[in-house]
């Protein structure tokens, strides 16, 4: 989709990404980040596994499907906590789905990822972030902090 100001947005029906949290070695939340492949849009930056929504998908379904495709995550080990629209232009939205896993899950990157890495929340802003993710990270972190991290299915 192309906005009125000429900016291009991926996905005719919007896009969604998965902000997956899990307890790190210190017990504090770590998040799974994707280092975008150099050839991709905003390649070389860090962001969330995610992408375009299909016409029949909810944001949650799209974010989980993309995380399976891009990171090899097992959907039965993800617990969705909430969703938030983190970018919006006329006719298009990007929705971030916040989910938890009981542990730092192993990942399998696809060709869209140069690397996948579990990053302590305090260290996320130290990375060269995708501009869209950078613009929403403070808000996402504050929202995530208000939702207790699930461990073994419990707060």
PDB file of N, CA and C in Angstrom, residues 15-16 20 34 45 50 53 73 84 99 102 109 112 122 127 129 142 145 155:
ATOM      1  N   UNK A  15      -0.284  -5.139   8.503  1.00  0.00           N
ATOM      2  CA  UNK A  15       0.820  -6.024   8.881  1.00  0.00           C
ATOM      3  C   UNK A  15       0.795  -6.211  10.393  1.00  0.00           C
ATOM      4  N   UNK A  16       1.506  -7.240  10.841  1.00  0.00           N
ATOM      5  CA  UNK A  16       1.560  -7.541  12.268  1.00  0.00           C
ATOM      6  C   UNK A  16       2.901  -8.164  12.608  1.00  0.00           C
ATOM      7  N   UNK A  20       7.693 -11.284  21.380  1.00  0.00           N
ATOM      8  CA  UNK A  20       7.689 -12.474  22.222  1.00  0.00           C
ATOM      9  C   UNK A  20       8.635 -12.264  23.396  1.00  0.00           C
ATOM     10  N   UNK A  34      14.680  -9.932  15.547  1.00  0.00           N
ATOM     11  CA  UNK A  34      15.129 -10.409  14.243  1.00  0.00           C
ATOM     12  C   UNK A  34      16.063  -9.360  13.642  1.00  0.00           C
ATOM     13  N   UNK A  45      18.802  -3.785  10.167  1.00  0.00           N
ATOM     14  CA  UNK A  45      18.239  -3.280  11.412  1.00  0.00           C
ATOM     15  C   UNK A  45      17.583  -4.423  12.176  1.00  0.00           C
ATOM     16  N   UNK A  50       7.654 -10.579  11.723  1.00  0.00           N
ATOM     17  CA  UNK A  50       6.329 -10.116  11.340  1.00  0.00           C
ATOM     18  C   UNK A  50       6.249  -9.855   9.856  1.00  0.00           C
ATOM     19  N   UNK A  53      -0.454  -9.070   6.653  1.00  0.00           N
ATOM     20  CA  UNK A  53      -1.627  -9.866   7.001  1.00  0.00           C
ATOM     21  C   UNK A  53      -2.320 -10.311   5.725  1.00  0.00           C
ATOM     22  N   UNK A  73       9.221 -20.737  15.329  1.00  0.00           N
ATOM     23  CA  UNK A  73       8.674 -20.859  16.679  1.00  0.00           C
ATOM     24  C   UNK A  73       7.510 -21.847  16.726  1.00  0.00           C
ATOM     25  N   UNK A  84      -1.667  -4.369  20.187  1.00  0.00           N
ATOM     26  CA  UNK A  84      -1.698  -2.911  20.165  1.00  0.00           C
ATOM     27  C   UNK A  84      -1.339  -2.441  18.755  1.00  0.00           C
ATOM     28  N   UNK A  99       3.256 -11.528  23.275  1.00  0.00           N
ATOM     29  CA  UNK A  99       3.036 -12.909  23.708  1.00  0.00           C
ATOM     30  C   UNK A  99       4.171 -13.340  24.617  1.00  0.00           C
ATOM     31  N   UNK A 102       7.353 -19.783  28.001  1.00  0.00           N
ATOM     32  CA  UNK A 102       7.859 -20.191  29.310  1.00  0.00           C
ATOM     33  C   UNK A 102       9.380 -20.150  29.405  1.00  0.00           C
ATOM     34  N   UNK A 109      16.123 -19.420  11.856  1.00  0.00           N
ATOM     35  CA  UNK A 109      15.896 -18.282  10.969  1.00  0.00           C
ATOM     36  C   UNK A 109      15.650 -18.713   9.527  1.00  0.00           C
ATOM     37  N   UNK A 112      14.846 -14.344   5.497  1.00  0.00           N
ATOM     38  CA  UNK A 112      14.577 -12.946   5.814  1.00  0.00           C
ATOM     39  C   UNK A 112      15.356 -12.472   7.043  1.00  0.00           C
ATOM     40  N   UNK A 122      16.405  -4.291  28.615  1.00  0.00           N
ATOM     41  CA  UNK A 122      17.260  -3.114  28.834  1.00  0.00           C
ATOM     42  C   UNK A 122      18.241  -2.868  27.701  1.00  0.00           C
ATOM     43  N   UNK A 127      20.584  -1.474  20.155  1.00  0.00           N
ATOM     44  CA  UNK A 127      20.770  -2.036  18.810  1.00  0.00           C
ATOM     45  C   UNK A 127      20.278  -1.049  17.753  1.00  0.00           C
ATOM     46  N   UNK A 129      17.823  -0.251  15.525  1.00  0.00           N
ATOM     47  CA  UNK A 129      16.462  -0.756  15.357  1.00  0.00           C
ATOM     48  C   UNK A 129      15.834  -0.297  14.047  1.00  0.00           C
ATOM     49  N   UNK A 142       6.635  -0.122  27.930  1.00  0.00           N
ATOM     50  CA  UNK A 142       5.783   0.302  29.047  1.00  0.00           C
ATOM     51  C   UNK A 142       4.535  -0.580  29.135  1.00  0.00           C
ATOM     52  N   UNK A 145       5.480  -4.000  30.414  1.00  0.00           N
ATOM     53  CA  UNK A 145       5.794  -3.973  31.843  1.00  0.00           C
ATOM     54  C   UNK A 145       4.536  -4.025  32.698  1.00  0.00           C
ATOM     55  N   UNK A 155       1.204 -16.037  36.158  1.00  0.00           N
ATOM     56  CA  UNK A 155       1.856 -14.738  36.401  1.00  0.00           C
ATOM     57  C   UNK A 155       2.869 -14.859  37.503  1.00  0.00           C
TER      58      UNK A 155
END
